[in-house]
Each structure stands twice: as structure tokens, then as C-alpha cells.
Coordinates of C-alpha atoms and ligand atoms in Angstrom, one line a residue:
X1 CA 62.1 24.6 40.2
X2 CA 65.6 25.3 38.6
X3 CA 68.2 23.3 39.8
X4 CA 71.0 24.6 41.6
X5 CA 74.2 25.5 39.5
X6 CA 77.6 23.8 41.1
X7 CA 81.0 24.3 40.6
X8 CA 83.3 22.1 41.6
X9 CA 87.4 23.3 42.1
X10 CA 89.7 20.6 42.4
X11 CA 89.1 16.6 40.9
X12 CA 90.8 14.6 42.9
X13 CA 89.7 12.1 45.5
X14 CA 87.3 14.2 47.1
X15 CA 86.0 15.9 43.9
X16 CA 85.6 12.9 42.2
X17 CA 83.9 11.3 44.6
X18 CA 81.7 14.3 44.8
X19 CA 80.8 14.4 40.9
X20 CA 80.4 10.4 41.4
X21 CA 77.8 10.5 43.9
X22 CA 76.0 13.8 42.8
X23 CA 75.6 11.8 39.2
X24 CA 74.6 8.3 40.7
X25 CA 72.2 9.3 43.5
X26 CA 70.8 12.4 41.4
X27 CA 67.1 11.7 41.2
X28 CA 67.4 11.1 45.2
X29 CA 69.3 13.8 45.9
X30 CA 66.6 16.1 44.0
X31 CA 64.0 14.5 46.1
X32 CA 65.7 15.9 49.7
X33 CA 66.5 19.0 48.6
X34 CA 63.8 20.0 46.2
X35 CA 65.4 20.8 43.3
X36 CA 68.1 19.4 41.0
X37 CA 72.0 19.8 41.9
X38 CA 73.7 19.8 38.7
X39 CA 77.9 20.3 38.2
X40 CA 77.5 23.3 35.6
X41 CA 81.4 23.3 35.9
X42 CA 84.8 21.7 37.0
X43 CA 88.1 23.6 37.6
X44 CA 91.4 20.7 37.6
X45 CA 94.3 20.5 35.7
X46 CA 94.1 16.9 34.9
X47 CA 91.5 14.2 34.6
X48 CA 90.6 11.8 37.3
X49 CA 90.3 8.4 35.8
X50 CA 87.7 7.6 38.3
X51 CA 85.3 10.1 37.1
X52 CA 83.7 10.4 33.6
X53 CA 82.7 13.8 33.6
X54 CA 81.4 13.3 30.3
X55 CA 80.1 16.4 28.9
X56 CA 80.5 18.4 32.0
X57 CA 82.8 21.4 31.0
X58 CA 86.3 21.4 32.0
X59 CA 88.4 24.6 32.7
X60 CA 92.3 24.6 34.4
X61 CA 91.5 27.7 36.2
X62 CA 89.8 27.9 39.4
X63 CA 88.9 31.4 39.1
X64 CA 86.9 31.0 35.7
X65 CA 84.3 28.7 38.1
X66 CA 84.6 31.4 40.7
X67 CA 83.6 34.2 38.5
X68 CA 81.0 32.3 36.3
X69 CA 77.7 33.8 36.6
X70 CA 75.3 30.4 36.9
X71 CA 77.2 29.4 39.3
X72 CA 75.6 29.3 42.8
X73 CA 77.8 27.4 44.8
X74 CA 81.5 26.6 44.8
X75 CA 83.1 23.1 46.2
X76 CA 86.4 24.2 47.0
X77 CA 88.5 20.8 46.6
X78 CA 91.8 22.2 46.2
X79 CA 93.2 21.7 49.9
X80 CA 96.0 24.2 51.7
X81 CA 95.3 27.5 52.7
X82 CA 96.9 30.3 50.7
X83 CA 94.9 29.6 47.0
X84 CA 92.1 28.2 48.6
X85 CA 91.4 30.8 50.9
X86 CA 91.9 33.4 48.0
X87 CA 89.3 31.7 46.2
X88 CA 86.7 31.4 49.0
X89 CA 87.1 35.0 50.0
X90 CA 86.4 35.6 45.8
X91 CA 83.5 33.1 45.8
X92 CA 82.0 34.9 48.6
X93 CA 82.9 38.1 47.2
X94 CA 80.8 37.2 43.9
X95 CA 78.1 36.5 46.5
X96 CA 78.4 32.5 46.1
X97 CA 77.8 29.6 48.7
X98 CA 80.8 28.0 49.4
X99 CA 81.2 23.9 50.6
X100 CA 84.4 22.7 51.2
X101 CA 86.1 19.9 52.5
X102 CA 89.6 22.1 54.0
X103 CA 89.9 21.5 57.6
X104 CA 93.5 23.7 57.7
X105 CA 91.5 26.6 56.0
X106 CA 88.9 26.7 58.3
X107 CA 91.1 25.6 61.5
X108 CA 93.0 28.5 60.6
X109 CA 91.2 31.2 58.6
X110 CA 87.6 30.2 59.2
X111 CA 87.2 34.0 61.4
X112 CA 87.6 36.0 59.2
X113 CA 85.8 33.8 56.1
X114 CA 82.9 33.9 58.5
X115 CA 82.7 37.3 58.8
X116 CA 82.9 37.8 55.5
X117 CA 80.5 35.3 54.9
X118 CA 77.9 36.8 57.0
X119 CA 78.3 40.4 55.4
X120 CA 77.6 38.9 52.1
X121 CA 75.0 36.7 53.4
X122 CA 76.3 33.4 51.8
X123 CA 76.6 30.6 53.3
X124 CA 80.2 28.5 53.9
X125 CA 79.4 24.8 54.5
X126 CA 82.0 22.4 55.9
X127 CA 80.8 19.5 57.5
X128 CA 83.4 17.6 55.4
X129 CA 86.5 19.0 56.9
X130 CA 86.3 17.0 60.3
X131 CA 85.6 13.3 60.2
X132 CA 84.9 12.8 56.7
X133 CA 81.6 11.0 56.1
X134 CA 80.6 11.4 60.0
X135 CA 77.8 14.2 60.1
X136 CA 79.6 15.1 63.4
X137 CA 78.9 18.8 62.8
X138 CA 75.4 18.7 62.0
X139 CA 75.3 16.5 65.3
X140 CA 76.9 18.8 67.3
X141 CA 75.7 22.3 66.0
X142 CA 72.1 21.0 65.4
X143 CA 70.9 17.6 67.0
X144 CA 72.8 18.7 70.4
X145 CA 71.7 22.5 70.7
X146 CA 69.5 21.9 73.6
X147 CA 72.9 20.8 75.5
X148 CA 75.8 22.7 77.4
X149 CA 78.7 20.6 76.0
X150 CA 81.1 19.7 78.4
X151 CA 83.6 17.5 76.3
X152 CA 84.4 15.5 73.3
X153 CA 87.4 13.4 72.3
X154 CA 88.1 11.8 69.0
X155 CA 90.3 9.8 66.6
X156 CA 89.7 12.5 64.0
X157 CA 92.5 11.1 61.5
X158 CA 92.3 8.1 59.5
X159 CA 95.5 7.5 58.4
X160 CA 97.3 7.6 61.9
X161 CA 94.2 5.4 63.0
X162 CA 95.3 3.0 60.5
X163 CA 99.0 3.0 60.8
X164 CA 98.6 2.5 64.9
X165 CA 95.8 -0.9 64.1
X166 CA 98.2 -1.9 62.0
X167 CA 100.7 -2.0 63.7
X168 CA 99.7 -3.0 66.6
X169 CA 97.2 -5.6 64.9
X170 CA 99.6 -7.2 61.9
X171 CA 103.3 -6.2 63.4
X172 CA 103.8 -3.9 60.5
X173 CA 106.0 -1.3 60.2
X174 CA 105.2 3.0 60.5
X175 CA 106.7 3.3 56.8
X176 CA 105.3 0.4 55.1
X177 CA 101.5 1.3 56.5
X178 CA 102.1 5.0 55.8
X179 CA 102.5 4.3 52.0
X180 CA 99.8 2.4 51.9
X181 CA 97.9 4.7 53.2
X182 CA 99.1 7.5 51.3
X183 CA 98.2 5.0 47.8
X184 CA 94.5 4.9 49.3
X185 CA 94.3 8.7 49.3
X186 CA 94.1 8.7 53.0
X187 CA 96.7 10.6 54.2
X188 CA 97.5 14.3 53.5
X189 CA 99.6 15.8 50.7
X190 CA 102.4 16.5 53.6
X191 CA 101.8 12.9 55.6
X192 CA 104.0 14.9 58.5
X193 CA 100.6 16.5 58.8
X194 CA 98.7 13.7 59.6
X195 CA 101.0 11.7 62.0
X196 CA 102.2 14.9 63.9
X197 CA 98.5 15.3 64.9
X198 CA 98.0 18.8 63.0
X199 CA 95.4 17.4 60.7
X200 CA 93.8 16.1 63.9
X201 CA 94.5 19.9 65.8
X202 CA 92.7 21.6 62.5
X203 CA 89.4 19.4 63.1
X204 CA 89.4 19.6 66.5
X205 CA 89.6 23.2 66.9
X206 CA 86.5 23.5 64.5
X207 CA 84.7 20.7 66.9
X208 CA 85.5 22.7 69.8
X209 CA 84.3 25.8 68.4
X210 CA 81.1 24.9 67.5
X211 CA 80.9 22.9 70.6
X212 CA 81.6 25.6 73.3
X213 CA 80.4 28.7 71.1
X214 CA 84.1 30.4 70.9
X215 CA 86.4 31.3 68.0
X216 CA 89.1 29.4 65.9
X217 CA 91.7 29.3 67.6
X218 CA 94.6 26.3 66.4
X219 CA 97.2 28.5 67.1
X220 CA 96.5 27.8 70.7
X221 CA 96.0 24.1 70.4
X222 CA 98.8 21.6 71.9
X223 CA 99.9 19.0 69.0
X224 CA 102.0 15.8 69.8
X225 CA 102.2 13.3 67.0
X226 CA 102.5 9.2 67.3
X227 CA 106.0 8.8 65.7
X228 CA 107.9 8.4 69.4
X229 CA 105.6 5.5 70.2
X230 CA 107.2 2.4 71.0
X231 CA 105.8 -1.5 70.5
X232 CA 106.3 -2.0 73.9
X233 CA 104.4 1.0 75.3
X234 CA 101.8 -0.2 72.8
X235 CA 102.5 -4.3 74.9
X236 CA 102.4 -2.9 78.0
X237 CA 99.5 -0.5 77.9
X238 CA 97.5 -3.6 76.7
X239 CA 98.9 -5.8 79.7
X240 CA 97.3 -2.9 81.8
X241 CA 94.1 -3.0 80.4
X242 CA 94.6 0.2 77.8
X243 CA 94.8 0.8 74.1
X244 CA 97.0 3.6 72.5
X245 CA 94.7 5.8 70.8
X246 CA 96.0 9.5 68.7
X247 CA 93.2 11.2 70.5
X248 CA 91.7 14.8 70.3
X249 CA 90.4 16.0 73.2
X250 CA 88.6 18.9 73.7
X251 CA 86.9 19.7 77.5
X252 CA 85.7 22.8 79.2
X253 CA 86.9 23.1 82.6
X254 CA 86.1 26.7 85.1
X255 CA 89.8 28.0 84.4
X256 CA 89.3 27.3 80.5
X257 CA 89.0 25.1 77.8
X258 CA 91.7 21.8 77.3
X259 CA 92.7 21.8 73.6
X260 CA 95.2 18.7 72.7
X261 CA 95.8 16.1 70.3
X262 CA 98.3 13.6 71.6
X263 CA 98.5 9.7 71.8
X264 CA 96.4 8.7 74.6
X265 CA 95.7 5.6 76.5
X266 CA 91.7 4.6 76.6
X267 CA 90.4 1.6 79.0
X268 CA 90.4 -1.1 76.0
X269 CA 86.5 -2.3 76.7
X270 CA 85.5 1.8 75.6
X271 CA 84.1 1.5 71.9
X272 CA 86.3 3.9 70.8
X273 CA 88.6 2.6 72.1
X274 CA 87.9 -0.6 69.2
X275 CA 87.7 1.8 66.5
X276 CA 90.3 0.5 63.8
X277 CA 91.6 1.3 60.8
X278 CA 91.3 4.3 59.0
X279 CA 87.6 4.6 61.1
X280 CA 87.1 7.6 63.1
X281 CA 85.0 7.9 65.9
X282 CA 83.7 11.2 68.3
X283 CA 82.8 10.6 71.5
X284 CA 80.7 14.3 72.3
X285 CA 79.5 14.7 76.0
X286 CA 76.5 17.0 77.1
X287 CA 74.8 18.3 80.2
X288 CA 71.6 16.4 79.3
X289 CA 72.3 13.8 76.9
X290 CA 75.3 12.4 78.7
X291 CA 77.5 10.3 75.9
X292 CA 77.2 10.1 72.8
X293 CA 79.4 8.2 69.9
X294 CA 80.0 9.3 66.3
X295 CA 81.5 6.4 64.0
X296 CA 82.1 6.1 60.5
X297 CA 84.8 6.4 57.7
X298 CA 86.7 9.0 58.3
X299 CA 88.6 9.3 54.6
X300 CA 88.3 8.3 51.6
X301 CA 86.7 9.3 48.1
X302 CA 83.4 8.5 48.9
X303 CA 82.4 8.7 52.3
X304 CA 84.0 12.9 52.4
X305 CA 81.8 12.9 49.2
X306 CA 78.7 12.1 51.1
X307 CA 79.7 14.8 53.8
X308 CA 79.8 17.5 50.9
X309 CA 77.0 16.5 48.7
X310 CA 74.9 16.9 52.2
X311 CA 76.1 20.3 52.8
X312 CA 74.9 21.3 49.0
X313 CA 71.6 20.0 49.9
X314 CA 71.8 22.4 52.8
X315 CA 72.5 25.0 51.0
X316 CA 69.8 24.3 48.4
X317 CA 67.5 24.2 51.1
X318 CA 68.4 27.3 52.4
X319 CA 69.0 29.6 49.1
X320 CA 65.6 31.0 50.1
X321 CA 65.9 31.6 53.4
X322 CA 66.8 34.8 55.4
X323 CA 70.2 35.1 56.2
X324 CA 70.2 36.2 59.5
X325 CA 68.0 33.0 60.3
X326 CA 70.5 30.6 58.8
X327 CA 72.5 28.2 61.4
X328 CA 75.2 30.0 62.0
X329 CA 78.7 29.1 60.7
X330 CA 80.0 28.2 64.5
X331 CA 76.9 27.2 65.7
X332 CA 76.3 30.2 68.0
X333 CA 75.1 33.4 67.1
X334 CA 78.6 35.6 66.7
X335 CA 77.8 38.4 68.9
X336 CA 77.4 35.4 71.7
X337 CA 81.0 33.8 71.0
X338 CA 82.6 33.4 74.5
X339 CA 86.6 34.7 75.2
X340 CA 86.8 31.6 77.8
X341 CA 90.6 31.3 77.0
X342 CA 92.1 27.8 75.6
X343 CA 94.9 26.2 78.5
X344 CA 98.1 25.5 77.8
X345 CA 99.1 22.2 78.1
X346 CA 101.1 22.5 81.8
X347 CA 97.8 23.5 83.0
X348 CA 95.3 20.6 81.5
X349 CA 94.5 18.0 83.9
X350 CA 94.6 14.0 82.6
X351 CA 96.0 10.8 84.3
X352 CA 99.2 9.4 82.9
X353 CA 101.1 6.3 81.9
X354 CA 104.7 6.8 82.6
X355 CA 107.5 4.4 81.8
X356 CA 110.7 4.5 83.7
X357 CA 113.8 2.3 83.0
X358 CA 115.5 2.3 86.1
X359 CA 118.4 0.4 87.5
X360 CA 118.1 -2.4 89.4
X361 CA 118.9 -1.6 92.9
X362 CA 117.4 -1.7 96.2
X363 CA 115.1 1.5 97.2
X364 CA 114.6 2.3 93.5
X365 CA 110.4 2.1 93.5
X366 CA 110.8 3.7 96.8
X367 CA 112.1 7.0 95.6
X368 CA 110.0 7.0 92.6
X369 CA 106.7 6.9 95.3
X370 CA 108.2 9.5 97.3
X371 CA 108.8 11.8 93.9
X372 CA 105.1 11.3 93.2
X373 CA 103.4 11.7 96.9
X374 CA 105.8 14.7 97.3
X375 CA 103.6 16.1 94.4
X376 CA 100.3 15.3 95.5
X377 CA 100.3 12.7 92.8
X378 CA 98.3 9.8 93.5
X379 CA 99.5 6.2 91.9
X380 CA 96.4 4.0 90.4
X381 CA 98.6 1.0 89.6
X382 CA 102.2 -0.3 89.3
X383 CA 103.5 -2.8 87.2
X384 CA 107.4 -3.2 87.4
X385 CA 108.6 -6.1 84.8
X386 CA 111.5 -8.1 84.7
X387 CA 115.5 -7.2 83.9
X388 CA 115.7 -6.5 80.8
X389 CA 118.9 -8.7 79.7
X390 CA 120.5 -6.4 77.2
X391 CA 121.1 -3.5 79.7
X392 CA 120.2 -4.7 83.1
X393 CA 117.4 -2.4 83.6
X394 CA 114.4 -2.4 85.0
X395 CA 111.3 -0.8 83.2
X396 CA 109.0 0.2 85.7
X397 CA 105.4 1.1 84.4
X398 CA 102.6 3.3 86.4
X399 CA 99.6 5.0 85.5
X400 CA 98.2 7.7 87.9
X401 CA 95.2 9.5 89.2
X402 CA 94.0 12.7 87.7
X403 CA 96.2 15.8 87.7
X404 CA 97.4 19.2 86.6
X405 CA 100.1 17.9 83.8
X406 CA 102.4 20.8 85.8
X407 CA 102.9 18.4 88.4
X408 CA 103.9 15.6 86.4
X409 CA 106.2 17.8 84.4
X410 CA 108.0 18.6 87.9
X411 CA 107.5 15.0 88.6
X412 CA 109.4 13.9 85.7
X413 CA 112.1 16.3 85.9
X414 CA 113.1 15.0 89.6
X415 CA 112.8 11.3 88.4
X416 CA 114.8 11.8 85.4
X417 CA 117.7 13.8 87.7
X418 CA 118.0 10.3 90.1
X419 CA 120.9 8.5 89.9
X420 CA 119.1 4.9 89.5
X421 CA 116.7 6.6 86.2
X422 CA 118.3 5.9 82.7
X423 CA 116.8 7.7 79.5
X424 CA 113.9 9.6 79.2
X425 CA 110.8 8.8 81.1
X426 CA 108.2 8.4 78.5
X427 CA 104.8 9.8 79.2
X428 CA 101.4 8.8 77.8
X429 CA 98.4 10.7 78.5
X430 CA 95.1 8.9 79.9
X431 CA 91.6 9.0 80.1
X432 CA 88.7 7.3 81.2
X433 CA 85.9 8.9 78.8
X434 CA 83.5 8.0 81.2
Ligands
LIG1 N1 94.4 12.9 56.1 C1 93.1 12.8 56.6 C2 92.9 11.6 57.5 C3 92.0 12.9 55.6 O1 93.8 10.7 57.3 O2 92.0 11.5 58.3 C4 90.7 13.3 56.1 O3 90.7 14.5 56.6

């Protein structure tokens, strides 16, 4: 059979590493899919010196691999939104498949690219926008379609994976890991990106799409990034039995569905809990399969390589198949997306770690209790350490039961208005995953 014509746009980490594996594991990859995958062209403006493309041709503009005719499927490598989605709507346009790797351009324009998609009858793959080499899409959309999903919660970015073990592991500092990260080709062009948690917010609106059968929505997902953590929030949620974790978690509850990336405290025996470096792991929970754990490298040249070379062997696979019986994009049919709405954060319910530096006077816990009971929250432990000998104050350190984040909000705001409170009271998220 004729092999299938690829054009890849954009050679750098991922696109090399996608040219790398598709030469190196050709034969194989012919085997699986049942036909060759050959690169017929490459769209960069300069080389990558960890690719020979060899005779491969070259061109500088994007558009001349959108708009060649052998071309059957363009890997969209270039990353951002405005270009790339201007030459996904053309690829699709010209009645090409379209794989990429861009979690934003999905996250944020993936509706309408769908539909488009689907009135063209082409296909757009993406299993490499969320986790990198983890097939956590495939899982989800295909190994767990017998389920009703009820959650999932992940470390869905690398580099602020690795630049929380690090620090917390070697003593290191945010700036020193970040570059190092950013030399590894870990981190996004705009780092911010990755430690504000809106590289994690892009992938986890696609999981929870395709998990709960409703449409991209990141414009309604809550974002709070790891830069405001503290060493000793990181020392003292260890001496309670936790590990700091920059979690996305996405659960359906009656009222709606909890959308929220934020750094989160997980029981420290979890396995994801022990997921370091610049690993990601998805924990994805189901009505009859109960838990299940998704693990692997979550960046990196190769391992998002392996994620899009699979979704061209899809596609191979499926060139022949009828359109309308394809796996749909969001893997429910898209006359059955649900308008269950997404929660804002006031009304998502978690425990929480709060740390308050108090003075140290007489009656001090006492109001803090009262604060907390007066709001129906209830207190799982209480650790209050000793005076600190530069100020005099008291950090005083409780995690509580499960509630409606409202409450603690209110909570917070009555604590921080007592007399005997100094500073802010910093508040951690928590959660069991059990
Ligand atoms: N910047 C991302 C990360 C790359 O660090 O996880 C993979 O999406």
C-alpha cells in the first residue's frame, strides 16, 4: 500500500524528535499501522542539530506544507495559538489530518477546530498536548468508555514538577532549577506559563472534556501557580504527613464540574504523590474501574515524539474509515456534549492546610477554633510550633475536613481581621485521592 505522506511544521524539540523516531522505528511503525509513514516535507526556519533530515525537503514556510498536494497529514509543531490555529483551520480546509502537540490551541480553540474538522471529515489528533508521552487520552476516551468518570487529578506539567522535587529534594533554588529546565526544553517558550499553572489549565480542560463529555472551556478554569510557596509550608506539610504537589483536578459533583489547578497537599504514601521530576502522573477515577494511575515522562523530545508518531498511526489506520464512525475528537458524540456548567472556585469543595502566624498570647488557638466551628468547619489536626525568635510569633498550622472553599474564604477573612493574626494566612488546598 502507499505510504502515508507527512508534513511536519515546526523542527524543534518536538519535531525533531518526531522525524527521529519516525526514521529509527520505521519498519515497526509500518508494521502497526499497515503502511509506510514517510516525512514528504518539513516547514522550520532553521536546522535542528539533533536531526539529520538528510534528503528530506526543507521549506521556511509553513503554508507551502499546508498546501502541498501529497501531503495527507500535517504535524503542527509550531506552538501558540494565533499562527498555529491559522494553519490548522488551512490544513483542514485543504481537507488534511491534522496531529499536533499544542495543548493552548486546543484548550482554547479546539470548538470550533472540531467543528470544522468534522465538516471536512478529517481527523485532528492530539494525544500529545496533555502529558507528553502518557497515552492518557487514548486511556480515557477509549480504554475507559464503559465508565461514568467521576474525577481525575494530575501533575500535568513537568517543569513545575521538577522545580518543586528539586527543591524540596536538593535545597535548590526556583531560578536556578527553572533554567535548567528551560536548557532541557522542558519548560514553555513563556516559563510564566508553566509555573502559573496555565500550561497545566490548557491540559486539564482537554482531560476534562473528554472525560465528562462537555466542551472546552479554559476560560472557566481556576489557575494558581507555585511561585508563593514557601520552604516551610513545603517542612511543615511533610511533618504532617503531606507532600506539596501543583495539582490539576478535575471532579464532577451534582451542582457542576470542579475545574482548578493549584498547589495541593496529597497524603505522602499516594504514588502520585512520589512522582518526581519532570514525571507526570494522572490519577483518572471511574464508576466501575475505581482508580486508575497514568505515569510517564511528561516532556521532553522524545517521549511527546512517541505521543505524536502514535496519533499518525491512528490516523493511518483510519484514512479509510467512515468519518462519522471515527472516535470522536472529545470522546463523545457532539450532539451528546453536556452544558453541566464548570464551578467557580468559592463553590468547589476540598480540605485545607492553613498557616497562621499568630501572636503569642493566651486564648489565641481558642479564637481560631471558634472562627472555624462558627462556620461549620470541622478541624482534622493541629500542629502549633514553637516562637519563632525573630518576631515572636507563633505559626500555628491546621488542615481541615472537607468543605465549600466559600466558607474558608469567610473563615480567613475573620482570622486575618483578629488582633493576635499577623500577615496573611496562607492556604493550601488538600486532597485525599482516595
Ligand atoms: N512545558 C510543558 C511541561 C511541556 O513542562 O510539562 C509539555 O507540555
Amino acid at each position: 500500500m502507499k505510504s502515508v505522506k507527512v508534513g511536519i511544521c515546526g523542527l524543534g524539540t518536538v519535531g525533531g524528535g518526531t522525524f527521529n523516531v519516525l526514521e529509527r522505528n520505521a519498519e515497526e511503525i509500518a508494521r502497526r499501522a499497515g503502511r509506510g509513514i514517510e516525512v514528504a516535507q518539513i516547514a522550520t526556519r532553521q536546522p535542528n542539530p539533533k536531526c539529520n533530515t538528510g534528503a528530506t525537503p526543507i521549506t521556511a514556510d509553513i503554508f507551502d506544507v499546508v498546501n502541498n498536494p501529497d501531503i495527507d497529514i500535517v504535524v503542527e509543531l509550531i506552538g501558540g495559538y494565533t499562527l498555529a490555529k491559522e494553519l490548522v483551520l488551512k490544513a483542514i480546509d485543504n481537507g488534511k489530518h491534522v496531529v499536533t502537540a499544542n495543548k493552548a490551541l486546543i484548550a482554547v480553540h479546539g470548538n470550533e477546530i472540531f467543528a470544522k474538522a468534522r465538516e471536512k471529515g478529517v481527523i485532528v489528533a492530539f494525544e500529545a498536548s496533555v502529558a507528553g508521552g502518557i497515552p492518557v487520552i487514548k486511556a480515557i476516551r477509549e480504554g475507559l468508555a464503559g465508565n461514568r468518570i467521576n474525577w481525575l487529578a494530575g501533575i500535568i506539567n513537568g517543569t513545575g514538577n521538577f522545580i518543586l522535587t528539586e527543591m524540596r529534594e536538593k535545597g535548590r533554588t526556583f531560578d536556578d532549577v527553572l533554567k535548567e529546565a528551560q536548557a532541557l526544553g522542558y519548560a514553555e517558550a513563556d516559563p510564566t506559563f508553566d509555573v502559573e499553572g496555565i500550561d497545566a489549565a490548557h491540559k486539564l480542560t482537554i482531560l476534562a472534556s473528554i472525560a465528562f463529555g462537555i466542551p472546552l472551556q479554559f476560560d472557566k478554569a481556576y489557575t494558581e501557580g507555585i511561585t508563593q510557596l514557601t520552604t516551610a509550608d513545603v517542612n511543615y506539610a511533610e511533618a504532617l504527613g503531606y507532600r506539596i504537589k501543583h495539582l490539576g483536578v478535575a471532579r464532577r459533583t451534582d451542582s457542576g464540574i470542579e475545574l482548578r489547578v493549584h498547589p495541593t497537599l496529597i497524603p505522602a504514601d499516594r504514588l502520585i504523590a512520589n512522582v518526581n521530576g519532570v514525571m507526570n502522573a494522572v490519577m483518572v477515577n471511574g464508576d466501575a474501574v475505581g482508580s486508575t494511575l497514568y505515569y510517564g515522562a511528561g516532556a521532553g523530545m522524545e517521549p511527546t515524539a512517541s505521543a505524536v508518531v502514535a496519533d499518525l498511526v491512528d490516523v493511518a489506520r483510519a484514512l479509510t474509515t467512515d468519518p462519522n464512525n471515527r472516535v470522536p475528537h472529545l470522546a463523545f458524540q457532539p450532539d451528546s456534549l453536556s452544558d453541566h456548567p464548570i464551578l467557580p472556585i468559592s463553590a468547589c469543595e476540598s480540605a485545607y492546610y492553613l498557616r497562621i502566624q499568630a501572636k503569642d498570647h493566651p486564648g489565641v488557638l481558642a479564637q481560631v477554633a471558634t472562627i472555624l466551628s462558627e462556620r461549620g468547619i470541622n478541624i482534622e489536626s493541629i500542629m502549633q510550633k514553637e516562637v519563632e525568635e525573630q518576631d515572636g510569633l507563633v505559626p500555628v498550622i491546621l488542615v481541615t475536613h472537607r468543605v465549600i472553599e466559600q466558607r474558608i474564604d469567610d473563615a480567613i477573612a475573620a482570622l486575618e481581621a483578629l488582633d493576635d493574626v499577623v500577615d496573611k494566612v496562607v492556604r493550601i488546598r488538600v486532597e485525599q485521592l482516595n
